[in-house]
Short mmCIF file of C-alpha atoms in Angstrom, two decimals:
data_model
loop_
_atom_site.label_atom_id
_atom_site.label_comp_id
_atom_site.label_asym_id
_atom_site.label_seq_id
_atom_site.Cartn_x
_atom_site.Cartn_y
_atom_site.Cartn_z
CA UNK A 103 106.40 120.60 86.07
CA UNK A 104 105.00 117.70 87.99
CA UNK A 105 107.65 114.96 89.22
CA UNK A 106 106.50 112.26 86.30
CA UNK A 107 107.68 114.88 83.58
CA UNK A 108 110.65 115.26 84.97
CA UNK A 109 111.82 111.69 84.16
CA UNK A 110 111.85 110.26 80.83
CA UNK A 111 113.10 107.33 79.42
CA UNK A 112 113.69 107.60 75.26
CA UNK A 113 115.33 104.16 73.30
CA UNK A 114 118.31 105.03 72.05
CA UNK A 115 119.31 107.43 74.53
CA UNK A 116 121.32 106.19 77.63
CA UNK A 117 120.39 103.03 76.96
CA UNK A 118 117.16 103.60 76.94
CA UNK A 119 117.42 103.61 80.72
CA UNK A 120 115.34 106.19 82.50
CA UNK A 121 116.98 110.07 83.11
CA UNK A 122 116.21 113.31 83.64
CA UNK A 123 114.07 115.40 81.13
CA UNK A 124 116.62 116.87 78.66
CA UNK A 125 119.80 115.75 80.30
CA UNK A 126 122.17 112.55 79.53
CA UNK A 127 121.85 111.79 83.41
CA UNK A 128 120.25 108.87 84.01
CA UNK A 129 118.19 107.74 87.75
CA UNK A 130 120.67 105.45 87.83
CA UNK A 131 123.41 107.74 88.03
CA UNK A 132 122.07 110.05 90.58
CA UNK A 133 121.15 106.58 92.80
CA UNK A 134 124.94 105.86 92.59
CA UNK A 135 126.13 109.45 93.54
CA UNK A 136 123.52 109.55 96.07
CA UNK A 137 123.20 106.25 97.69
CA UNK A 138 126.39 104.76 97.21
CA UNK A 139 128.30 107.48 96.96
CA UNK A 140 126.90 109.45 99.69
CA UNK A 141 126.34 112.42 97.91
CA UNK A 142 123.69 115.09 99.22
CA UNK A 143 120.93 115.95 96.98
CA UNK A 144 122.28 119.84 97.00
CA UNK A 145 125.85 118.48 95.36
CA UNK A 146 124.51 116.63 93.13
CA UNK A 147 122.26 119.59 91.83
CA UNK A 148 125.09 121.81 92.15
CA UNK A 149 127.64 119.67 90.43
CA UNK A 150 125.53 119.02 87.66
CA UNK A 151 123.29 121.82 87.22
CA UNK A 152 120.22 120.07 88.15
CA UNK A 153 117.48 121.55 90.47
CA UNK A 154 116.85 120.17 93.40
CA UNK A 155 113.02 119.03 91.94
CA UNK A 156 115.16 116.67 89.30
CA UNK A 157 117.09 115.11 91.99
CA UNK A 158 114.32 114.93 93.85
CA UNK A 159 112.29 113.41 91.35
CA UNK A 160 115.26 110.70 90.20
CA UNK A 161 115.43 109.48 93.40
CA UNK A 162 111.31 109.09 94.05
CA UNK A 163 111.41 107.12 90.62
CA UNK A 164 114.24 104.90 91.71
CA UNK A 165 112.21 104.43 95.09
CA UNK A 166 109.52 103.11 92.84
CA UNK A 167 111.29 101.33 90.44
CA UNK A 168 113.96 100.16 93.12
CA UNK A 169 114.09 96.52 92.24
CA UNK A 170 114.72 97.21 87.94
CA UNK A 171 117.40 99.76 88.68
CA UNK A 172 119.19 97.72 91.34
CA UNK A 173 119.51 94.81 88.56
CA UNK A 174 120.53 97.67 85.97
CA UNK A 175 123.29 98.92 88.11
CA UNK A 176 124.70 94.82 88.90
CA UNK A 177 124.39 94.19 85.48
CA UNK A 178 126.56 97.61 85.03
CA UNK A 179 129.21 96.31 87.65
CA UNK A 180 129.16 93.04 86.06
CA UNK A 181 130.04 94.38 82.56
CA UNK A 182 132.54 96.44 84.10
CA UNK A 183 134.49 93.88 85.35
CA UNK A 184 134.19 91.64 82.48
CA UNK A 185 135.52 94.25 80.63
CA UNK A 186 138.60 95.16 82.79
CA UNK A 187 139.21 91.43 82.83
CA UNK A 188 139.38 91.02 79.55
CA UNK A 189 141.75 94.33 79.10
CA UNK A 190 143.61 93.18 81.60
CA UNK A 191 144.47 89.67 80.09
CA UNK A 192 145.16 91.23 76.59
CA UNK A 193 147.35 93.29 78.04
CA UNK A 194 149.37 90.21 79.75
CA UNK A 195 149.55 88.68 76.32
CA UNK A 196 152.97 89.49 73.91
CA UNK A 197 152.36 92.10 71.51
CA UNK A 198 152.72 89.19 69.06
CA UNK A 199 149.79 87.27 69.60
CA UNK A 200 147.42 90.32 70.18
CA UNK A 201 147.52 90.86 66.03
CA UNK A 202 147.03 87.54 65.22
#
């Protein structure tokens, strides 16, 4: 299996963000593990029963996709907080005025 067949990117699934062939993990998440969570290519594989080609070939497709997947995973962060934010300030509010 060459490295292009080992990514695929299907709307509807994940997002429609790119991932490895026949798993739910996305090149995003194995850019995270990997190059901000300094994760070697061997745990990732291990941890998610991956071979080292799929790692492999995740991060080569991020490498040439780099600037796309760098916005994805801001616009992730982004949404995150909103969304703790906004759980956050519910939860501030009296029990009252939530049901309203």
């Amino acid at each position: 299996m060459s490295l292009d067949q080992r990514i695929e990117q299907t709307e509807g699934i994940c997002g429609g963000k790119p991932r490895i062939s026949g798993h739910r993990i996305t090149v995003q998440d194995i850019v995270v593990w990997h190059e901000r969570g300094g994760w070697s290519v061997d745990e990732i594989a291990s941890e998610y029963d991956l071979s080292l080609a799929d790692v492999y070939a995740a991060l080569a497709y991020y490498f040439s996709h780099r600037e796309r997947i760098d916005r994805s995973i801001e616009e992730s962060k982004a949404f995150v907080k909103e969304m703790k934010e906004k759980m956050s300030s519910t939860e501030a509010e009296p029990r009252d005025k939530q049901r309203e």
